[in-house]
Amino acid sequence: MIYPDLEQPIPADLGRVHFVGIGGSGMHGIARMMHNRGLQVTGSDRSLNAYTRALSELGIQVSEGHDAAHAVGADTLVVTGALWQDNPEYQYALQHNIPVLHRSQALAWLNRDKRLISVAGAHGKTTSTGMVVTALLGAGADPSFVNGGVIEALGVSARDGADNLFVIEADESDRSFQLYDTDIALITNVDPEHLDFYGSREAFMQAFVDFAAAANEVVIASSDDAGCAEVLAALPADVHVQTFGFADHADVQLLAVDDSGPVSFTVAAAGQEQRVQLAVYGVHNAVNAAGAIAVLLHLGYSLADAAQAVASFAGTKRRFEFHAAVGGVRVYDDYAHHPTEVAALLAATKPVVGQGRLIAVHQPHLYSRTQHFHREFAEVLEQGADYTVVLPVDGAREDPVPGVTGELVSADFADQNRVFYAADWDIATAHLAAVAQPGDVFVTMSCGTVYQIIPQLVASLVAKFGDADLQTAPGFVLPGA
């Protein structure tokens, strides 16, 4: 893995910029924005995808696979942290003194001289970023933004706007959120993770304290999260703080939440109240919306306008995203990859399931996370789902750790009749089809590659139930179709 050097100067003139891993969820948006600003942009990725095809349609040269020749002629290299150190393009840049920027440094270059809203937190920051962006657009603003997921209503994860506002999802995993000259810091929650990088809980918490203390205007944070409370208590007295949530002392308070369908709630601030109806599910999304409303209130919008604007949010890709339904079985996908996120997802999904069963398809992401949290994953999956299929670990940027497999999670279930460990995806899809019943809701969950199993899973369901009632999301393609 390649970590950002927070002390490295970022060149004012980047020249020709080559992106290594340009097809990533964050990288492609940054590449698009640099291209739109007139820079010559090229890129490469180990495999091509919808993002790289869209970039190619803009005239950006994208190469499949990694080769030192791709970096020849570049003035600046932009890399994703998921790269290995031996990547040939990265090594070529080092050998030829080509400046190498981590994607977070490229993002800092894009948002320099802007009024910056940075959304940080262990969970919910992609959705919260999408809510802030959607609300600002709905209120008549035109911000620039870079999000970690595609905003459903906009069809993109990044875009240049005409206003001076810039909204970003700020990543805490490698301390890169401290790179940005943040004006408004929105913190959804602080749940210690990424301890393989930070080394200790104390170092992780201090990173959030440093991030919040550096905000130029205001820190907007959860009133209910214990981690946020710890961070706020450690801030200097002159830091301006606003809170949101259920607590009586919250500056933006949630009241009368109804999550029996798409969530609705009353929001109260400065002696006023406003009812809000969202298009998405779950109490956690009511909380996320309260944070977005708090941002708009700080920017000078009225409570009524802020509440109306955030109600237009229709979700982000890979956040409880519908893919297909067949034989009375519905299939969704979600990015949840931490026990807290999984618990919130399963709780939010219950109203959607109705009288059927909630079946979780859990792909553990990272060996280190699985090693630290396998018991917690088992606990929330067993409590929140009716049945769980556990897949092998998606190691992503990490080397395998002996003894750390998906079986660590399945073995921790108290009731072994409610879990099945599948050693590969063929076994998983065959098993899921075998146990599927009309009324079931399947949810794949991970920030790894698990979404790629869905076409195979739906094909297995079609083989069992037939395709007479098959419904699919736009763009969904069955294998062999």
Coordinates of C-alpha atoms in Angstrom, one line a residue:
M1 CA 0.0 0.0 0.0
I2 CA 1.2 3.5 -0.8
Y3 CA 0.5 6.1 2.0
P4 CA 0.4 9.9 1.4
D5 CA 3.4 12.0 2.5
L6 CA 1.6 14.8 4.2
E7 CA 4.7 17.0 4.1
Q8 CA 5.3 16.7 0.4
P9 CA 4.8 19.9 -1.5
I10 CA 2.1 19.8 -4.2
P11 CA 3.3 21.4 -7.4
A12 CA 1.2 24.3 -8.7
D13 CA 1.7 23.2 -12.3
L14 CA 1.1 19.5 -12.7
G15 CA 1.7 19.3 -16.4
R16 CA 0.7 16.0 -18.0
V17 CA -0.9 13.9 -15.3
H18 CA -0.9 10.1 -15.4
F19 CA -3.3 8.2 -13.0
V20 CA -2.3 4.7 -11.9
G21 CA -5.5 3.0 -11.0
I22 CA -7.7 5.5 -12.8
G23 CA -10.7 3.2 -12.7
G24 CA -11.1 3.4 -9.0
S25 CA -14.2 4.9 -7.4
G26 CA -12.4 8.0 -6.2
M27 CA -9.7 8.2 -8.9
H28 CA -11.9 8.5 -11.9
G29 CA -13.7 11.5 -10.6
I30 CA -10.5 13.4 -9.9
A31 CA -9.1 12.5 -13.4
R32 CA -12.3 13.7 -15.0
M33 CA -12.1 17.1 -13.1
M34 CA -8.5 17.6 -14.1
H35 CA -9.3 16.9 -17.7
N36 CA -12.2 19.3 -17.6
R37 CA -9.8 22.0 -16.2
G38 CA -7.7 21.6 -19.3
L39 CA -4.9 19.3 -18.1
Q40 CA -3.6 16.5 -20.3
V41 CA -4.7 13.4 -18.5
T42 CA -3.8 9.7 -19.1
G43 CA -4.3 6.6 -17.0
S44 CA -4.1 2.9 -16.5
D45 CA -5.8 0.2 -14.5
R46 CA -5.4 -3.5 -14.1
S47 CA -8.8 -4.0 -15.8
L48 CA -11.2 -1.7 -17.6
N49 CA -14.7 -0.9 -16.3
A50 CA -17.6 1.5 -16.7
Y51 CA -15.6 4.3 -15.2
T52 CA -12.6 3.9 -17.6
R53 CA -15.0 3.6 -20.6
A54 CA -16.6 6.9 -19.6
L55 CA -13.2 8.5 -19.3
S56 CA -12.2 7.2 -22.7
E57 CA -15.3 8.7 -24.2
L58 CA -14.1 12.1 -22.9
G59 CA -10.9 11.6 -24.9
I60 CA -8.7 10.4 -22.0
Q61 CA -6.2 7.7 -23.0
V62 CA -6.7 4.7 -20.6
S63 CA -4.5 1.7 -20.8
E64 CA -5.4 -1.8 -19.5
G65 CA -2.8 -3.3 -17.3
H66 CA 0.3 -1.8 -15.7
D67 CA 3.5 -1.1 -17.6
A68 CA 6.3 1.4 -17.1
A69 CA 5.8 2.5 -20.7
H70 CA 2.4 4.0 -19.7
A71 CA 4.2 6.6 -17.4
V72 CA 6.7 7.7 -20.0
G73 CA 6.2 11.4 -20.7
A74 CA 4.2 12.1 -17.6
D75 CA 5.1 15.2 -15.5
T76 CA 3.1 14.1 -12.5
L77 CA 1.9 10.6 -11.4
V78 CA -1.2 10.2 -9.3
V79 CA -1.6 6.9 -7.4
T80 CA -4.2 5.2 -5.3
G81 CA -3.2 3.9 -1.9
A82 CA -4.3 0.4 -3.0
L83 CA -1.2 0.0 -5.2
W84 CA 1.7 -2.2 -4.3
Q85 CA 5.1 -0.6 -4.0
D86 CA 6.4 -2.7 -6.9
N87 CA 3.9 -1.3 -9.4
P88 CA 6.0 -0.7 -12.6
E89 CA 4.6 2.7 -13.3
Y90 CA 5.1 3.9 -9.8
Q91 CA 8.7 2.6 -9.8
Y92 CA 9.3 4.3 -13.2
A93 CA 8.2 7.6 -11.7
L94 CA 10.6 7.2 -8.7
Q95 CA 13.5 6.3 -10.9
H96 CA 12.9 9.3 -13.2
N97 CA 12.2 11.8 -10.5
I98 CA 8.6 12.3 -11.6
P99 CA 6.5 13.8 -8.7
V100 CA 4.2 11.2 -7.3
L101 CA 0.9 12.4 -5.7
H102 CA -1.4 10.3 -3.6
R103 CA -5.0 10.7 -4.8
S104 CA -5.7 12.8 -1.7
Q105 CA -3.0 15.2 -2.7
A106 CA -4.5 15.5 -6.2
L107 CA -7.8 16.2 -4.6
A108 CA -6.2 18.9 -2.4
W109 CA -4.8 20.5 -5.6
L110 CA -8.3 20.6 -7.0
N111 CA -9.9 22.2 -4.0
R112 CA -7.3 24.8 -3.3
D113 CA -8.6 28.3 -2.9
K114 CA -12.2 27.0 -2.4
R115 CA -14.5 27.2 0.6
L116 CA -14.2 23.5 1.6
I117 CA -16.7 21.3 3.2
S118 CA -15.0 18.1 4.3
V119 CA -17.2 15.1 5.4
A120 CA -15.3 12.7 7.7
G121 CA -16.3 9.7 9.8
A122 CA -15.9 6.0 10.2
H123 CA -19.3 5.3 8.7
G124 CA -21.9 7.3 6.6
K125 CA -19.6 9.8 5.0
T126 CA -20.3 8.8 1.4
T127 CA -24.0 9.1 2.0
S128 CA -23.6 12.3 4.0
T129 CA -21.4 13.8 1.3
G130 CA -24.1 12.9 -1.2
M131 CA -26.8 14.5 0.9
V132 CA -24.9 17.7 1.4
V133 CA -24.2 18.0 -2.4
T134 CA -27.8 17.1 -3.3
A135 CA -29.2 19.6 -0.8
L136 CA -26.9 22.4 -2.0
L137 CA -28.0 21.8 -5.6
G138 CA -31.6 21.6 -4.5
A139 CA -31.2 24.9 -2.6
G140 CA -29.9 26.6 -5.8
A141 CA -26.1 26.4 -5.2
D142 CA -23.7 24.9 -7.7
P143 CA -20.8 23.3 -5.7
S144 CA -17.9 21.3 -6.9
F145 CA -17.7 17.9 -5.3
V146 CA -15.8 14.6 -5.1
N147 CA -17.5 11.7 -3.4
G148 CA -16.6 8.1 -2.7
G149 CA -19.7 6.9 -4.5
V150 CA -21.9 7.8 -7.4
I151 CA -24.8 10.1 -6.3
E152 CA -27.8 8.4 -7.7
A153 CA -29.7 11.4 -8.9
L154 CA -26.7 12.9 -10.6
G155 CA -25.1 9.8 -12.0
V156 CA -21.6 10.9 -11.1
S157 CA -19.3 11.0 -8.1
A158 CA -17.5 14.2 -9.0
R159 CA -18.2 17.4 -10.8
D160 CA -16.9 20.9 -11.1
G161 CA -19.4 23.6 -10.1
A162 CA -19.6 27.3 -10.7
D163 CA -19.7 28.3 -7.0
N164 CA -16.8 28.7 -4.6
L165 CA -18.1 25.8 -2.5
F166 CA -16.3 22.4 -2.7
V167 CA -17.6 19.3 -0.9
I168 CA -15.4 16.2 -0.4
E169 CA -15.6 12.9 1.3
A170 CA -12.4 13.1 3.5
D171 CA -10.7 9.8 4.1
E172 CA -9.4 9.1 7.6
S173 CA -7.9 5.7 6.8
D174 CA -4.4 7.0 6.1
R175 CA -4.6 10.4 7.8
S176 CA -5.1 12.1 4.4
F177 CA -8.1 14.1 5.7
Q178 CA -5.6 16.3 7.4
L179 CA -4.2 17.4 4.0
Y180 CA -7.2 19.6 3.3
D181 CA -7.7 23.3 4.2
T182 CA -11.1 22.5 5.6
D183 CA -13.5 25.3 6.4
I184 CA -16.5 23.3 7.5
A185 CA -15.8 19.9 9.0
L186 CA -18.8 17.5 9.2
I187 CA -18.0 14.4 11.3
T188 CA -20.6 11.6 11.2
N189 CA -19.0 9.4 13.9
V190 CA -15.6 8.4 15.2
D191 CA -15.3 4.6 15.5
P192 CA -11.7 3.5 15.8
E193 CA -10.6 1.5 12.8
H194 CA -7.6 1.3 10.5
L195 CA -5.5 0.4 13.5
D196 CA -3.1 -1.4 11.2
F197 CA -2.1 2.1 10.0
Y198 CA -2.5 4.1 13.2
G199 CA -1.0 1.6 15.6
S200 CA -3.3 2.5 18.5
R201 CA -6.8 3.8 19.3
E202 CA -5.2 6.9 20.8
A203 CA -3.5 7.8 17.6
F204 CA -6.7 7.3 15.6
M205 CA -8.6 9.5 17.9
Q206 CA -5.9 12.2 17.9
A207 CA -6.1 12.3 14.1
F208 CA -9.7 13.3 14.3
V209 CA -8.9 15.9 17.0
D210 CA -6.3 17.4 14.7
F211 CA -8.6 17.3 11.7
A212 CA -11.4 19.1 13.7
A213 CA -9.2 21.6 15.4
A214 CA -7.9 22.8 12.0
A215 CA -11.4 23.7 10.6
N216 CA -11.5 27.4 9.8
E217 CA -15.2 28.0 10.4
V218 CA -17.1 25.2 12.2
V219 CA -17.0 21.6 13.3
I220 CA -20.4 19.9 12.9
A221 CA -20.5 16.6 14.7
S222 CA -22.9 13.9 16.0
S223 CA -24.4 14.7 19.4
D224 CA -25.0 11.0 20.1
D225 CA -21.7 9.3 19.1
A226 CA -19.3 8.5 21.9
G227 CA -16.3 8.9 19.6
C228 CA -17.5 12.4 18.5
A229 CA -18.0 13.4 22.1
E230 CA -14.4 12.4 22.9
V231 CA -13.1 14.4 20.0
L232 CA -15.1 17.5 20.8
A233 CA -14.0 17.4 24.4
A234 CA -10.4 17.5 23.3
L235 CA -10.8 20.5 21.1
P236 CA -9.5 24.0 22.0
A237 CA -12.1 26.2 23.5
D238 CA -12.1 28.6 20.5
V239 CA -13.2 26.0 18.0
H240 CA -16.8 26.7 16.9
V241 CA -18.9 23.5 17.3
Q242 CA -22.4 22.6 16.2
T243 CA -24.0 19.2 16.9
F244 CA -26.8 17.1 15.4
G245 CA -28.7 14.1 16.5
F246 CA -31.2 12.9 19.1
A247 CA -29.7 14.4 22.2
D248 CA -31.6 17.1 24.0
H249 CA -28.6 19.4 23.7
A250 CA -28.2 18.9 19.9
D251 CA -28.2 22.2 17.9
V252 CA -30.0 20.3 15.1
Q253 CA -32.3 17.8 16.9
L254 CA -34.1 14.7 15.5
L255 CA -37.6 14.1 16.7
A256 CA -40.4 11.7 15.9
V257 CA -38.5 9.4 13.5
D258 CA -40.7 6.9 11.5
D259 CA -38.7 4.2 9.8
S260 CA -41.6 1.9 8.9
G261 CA -40.8 2.8 5.2
P262 CA -38.6 5.4 3.7
V263 CA -37.6 7.3 6.8
S264 CA -39.3 10.5 7.9
F265 CA -38.6 12.7 10.9
T266 CA -39.0 16.1 12.4
V267 CA -35.9 18.3 12.6
A268 CA -35.7 21.1 15.2
A269 CA -33.2 24.0 15.3
A270 CA -33.2 27.5 16.9
G271 CA -36.8 27.1 18.1
Q272 CA -38.2 26.0 14.7
E273 CA -39.4 22.6 13.5
Q274 CA -39.7 21.1 10.1
R275 CA -41.0 17.7 9.0
V276 CA -38.8 15.8 6.5
Q277 CA -39.6 12.8 4.3
L278 CA -36.6 11.1 2.7
A279 CA -36.6 8.7 -0.2
V280 CA -34.2 6.3 1.5
Y281 CA -34.5 3.9 4.4
G282 CA -33.1 3.7 7.9
V283 CA -32.8 5.7 11.1
H284 CA -29.1 6.2 10.2
N285 CA -30.1 8.1 7.1
A286 CA -32.3 10.4 9.2
V287 CA -29.1 11.1 11.3
N288 CA -27.1 11.7 8.1
A289 CA -29.7 14.1 6.9
A290 CA -29.6 16.0 10.1
G291 CA -25.9 16.5 9.6
A292 CA -26.4 17.8 6.1
I293 CA -29.1 20.2 7.3
A294 CA -26.7 21.5 9.9
V295 CA -24.2 22.3 7.2
L296 CA -26.8 24.2 5.2
L297 CA -27.9 26.1 8.3
H298 CA -24.3 27.2 8.8
L299 CA -24.2 28.4 5.2
G300 CA -27.2 30.6 5.8
Y301 CA -30.1 28.7 4.5
S302 CA -33.4 28.6 6.4
L303 CA -34.5 25.4 8.2
A304 CA -37.4 25.0 5.8
D305 CA -35.2 25.4 2.7
A306 CA -32.5 23.1 4.1
A307 CA -35.1 20.4 5.0
Q308 CA -36.8 20.6 1.6
A309 CA -33.5 20.4 -0.2
V310 CA -32.1 17.3 1.6
A311 CA -35.4 15.5 1.0
S312 CA -34.5 15.2 -2.7
F313 CA -31.6 12.8 -2.0
A314 CA -32.2 9.5 -3.7
G315 CA -29.2 7.5 -2.5
T316 CA -25.7 6.7 -3.7
K317 CA -24.4 3.7 -5.7
R318 CA -23.6 0.6 -3.6
R319 CA -25.7 2.0 -0.7
F320 CA -28.6 -0.5 -0.5
E321 CA -28.7 -0.5 -4.3
F322 CA -31.4 -2.6 -6.0
H323 CA -30.1 -4.9 -8.7
A324 CA -32.8 -7.5 -9.5
A325 CA -35.9 -9.4 -8.4
V326 CA -37.0 -12.9 -9.6
G327 CA -39.2 -15.6 -8.1
G328 CA -40.3 -13.2 -5.4
V329 CA -36.6 -12.8 -4.3
R330 CA -35.1 -9.3 -4.3
V331 CA -31.3 -8.7 -4.5
Y332 CA -29.6 -5.6 -3.2
D333 CA -26.0 -4.5 -2.7
D334 CA -24.4 -2.3 0.0
Y335 CA -20.9 -1.0 0.8
A336 CA -21.2 -1.9 4.5
H337 CA -17.8 -3.3 5.7
H338 CA -17.6 -2.6 9.4
P339 CA -19.7 -4.1 12.1
T340 CA -21.4 -0.8 12.9
E341 CA -22.3 -0.3 9.3
V342 CA -23.5 -3.8 8.9
A343 CA -25.8 -3.5 12.0
A344 CA -27.2 -0.2 10.6
L345 CA -27.8 -1.7 7.2
L346 CA -29.6 -4.8 8.5
A347 CA -31.8 -2.6 10.8
A348 CA -32.7 -0.3 7.9
T349 CA -33.5 -3.3 5.6
K350 CA -36.0 -4.9 8.0
P351 CA -38.9 -2.7 6.9
V352 CA -38.1 -3.5 3.3
V353 CA -38.2 -7.3 3.9
G354 CA -41.7 -7.3 5.4
Q355 CA -42.8 -10.9 6.1
G356 CA -39.9 -12.5 4.2
R357 CA -36.4 -13.4 5.3
L358 CA -33.3 -11.2 5.3
I359 CA -30.3 -13.1 3.9
A360 CA -26.9 -11.5 4.2
V361 CA -24.1 -12.3 1.8
H362 CA -21.0 -11.1 3.7
Q363 CA -17.6 -10.7 2.1
P364 CA -15.0 -9.9 4.8
H365 CA -12.8 -7.0 3.5
L366 CA -9.1 -7.0 4.5
Y367 CA -7.4 -9.6 6.6
S368 CA -6.6 -7.1 9.3
R369 CA -10.2 -6.0 9.7
T370 CA -11.4 -9.6 9.7
Q371 CA -8.8 -10.5 12.3
H372 CA -9.8 -7.6 14.6
F373 CA -13.6 -7.8 14.2
H374 CA -14.7 -11.3 13.2
R375 CA -16.6 -11.8 16.5
E376 CA -18.3 -8.4 16.1
F377 CA -19.3 -9.3 12.5
A378 CA -20.7 -12.6 13.6
E379 CA -22.7 -11.0 16.4
V380 CA -24.4 -8.3 14.3
L381 CA -25.0 -10.6 11.4
E382 CA -26.6 -13.2 13.6
Q383 CA -28.7 -10.6 15.4
G384 CA -29.8 -8.7 12.2
A385 CA -30.1 -11.3 9.5
D386 CA -32.2 -14.4 9.3
Y387 CA -29.5 -16.3 7.5
T388 CA -25.9 -15.4 6.4
V389 CA -23.6 -16.7 3.7
V390 CA -20.0 -15.8 4.4
L391 CA -17.5 -15.5 1.5
P392 CA -13.7 -15.7 1.4
V393 CA -11.8 -12.6 2.5
D394 CA -11.2 -9.9 -0.1
G395 CA -7.6 -9.0 0.9
A396 CA -7.4 -5.9 -1.5
R397 CA -4.2 -4.2 -0.7
E398 CA -3.1 -6.7 2.1
D399 CA -1.1 -9.9 2.0
P400 CA -2.9 -12.9 3.4
V401 CA -2.5 -13.5 7.2
P402 CA -2.2 -17.2 8.1
G403 CA -5.4 -18.5 9.7
V404 CA -7.5 -15.4 8.8
T405 CA -10.3 -16.5 6.5
G406 CA -14.0 -15.9 6.3
E407 CA -14.5 -19.0 8.4
L408 CA -13.5 -16.9 11.4
V409 CA -16.7 -15.1 11.1
S410 CA -19.0 -18.1 10.4
A411 CA -17.4 -20.1 13.3
D412 CA -18.4 -17.4 15.8
F413 CA -22.1 -17.8 15.1
A414 CA -23.8 -19.2 18.2
D415 CA -26.4 -21.0 15.9
Q416 CA -24.5 -22.7 13.1
N417 CA -27.8 -23.5 11.4
R418 CA -28.1 -19.8 10.5
V419 CA -24.7 -19.4 8.7
F420 CA -22.9 -21.1 5.8
Y421 CA -19.3 -20.5 4.8
A422 CA -18.8 -20.8 1.0
A423 CA -15.2 -21.5 -0.1
D424 CA -15.8 -19.9 -3.5
W425 CA -18.4 -17.9 -5.4
D426 CA -19.7 -20.9 -7.3
I427 CA -20.5 -22.7 -4.1
A428 CA -22.0 -19.5 -2.7
T429 CA -24.4 -18.9 -5.5
A430 CA -25.5 -22.5 -5.8
H431 CA -26.2 -22.6 -2.0
L432 CA -28.1 -19.2 -2.1
A433 CA -30.3 -20.4 -4.9
A434 CA -31.0 -23.7 -3.1
V435 CA -32.2 -21.9 0.1
A436 CA -34.0 -19.0 -1.6
Q437 CA -37.7 -18.7 -1.0
P438 CA -40.2 -16.2 -2.4
G439 CA -40.2 -13.1 -0.2
D440 CA -36.5 -13.3 0.6
V441 CA -34.3 -10.2 0.4
F442 CA -30.7 -10.9 -0.4
V443 CA -28.1 -8.2 0.5
T444 CA -24.5 -8.5 -0.5
M445 CA -22.2 -6.4 1.7
S446 CA -18.6 -5.3 1.5
C447 CA -16.5 -2.5 0.1
G448 CA -14.6 -5.2 -1.9
T449 CA -15.6 -7.0 -5.0
V450 CA -18.8 -8.7 -3.7
Y451 CA -21.1 -6.7 -6.1
Q452 CA -19.5 -8.7 -8.9
I453 CA -21.2 -11.9 -7.7
I454 CA -24.6 -10.5 -8.2
P455 CA -25.1 -11.4 -11.9
Q456 CA -24.0 -15.0 -11.1
L457 CA -26.4 -15.0 -8.2
V458 CA -29.3 -13.7 -10.2
A459 CA -28.6 -16.3 -12.9
S460 CA -28.7 -19.0 -10.3
L461 CA -32.1 -17.7 -9.1
V462 CA -33.4 -17.5 -12.7
A463 CA -32.3 -21.2 -13.2
K464 CA -34.5 -22.1 -10.1
F465 CA -37.5 -19.8 -10.6
G466 CA -37.5 -19.0 -14.3
D467 CA -37.4 -15.5 -15.8
A468 CA -41.1 -14.8 -16.2
D469 CA -41.2 -12.2 -13.5
L470 CA -37.5 -11.1 -13.7
Q471 CA -37.0 -7.4 -13.0
T472 CA -33.6 -5.7 -13.2
A473 CA -32.1 -2.3 -12.5
P474 CA -31.1 -0.2 -15.5
G475 CA -27.8 -1.5 -17.0
F476 CA -28.0 -4.9 -15.3
V477 CA -26.9 -7.7 -17.6
L478 CA -27.2 -11.4 -16.9
P479 CA -24.1 -13.6 -17.7
G480 CA -24.2 -14.7 -21.3
A481 CA -26.9 -12.2 -22.3

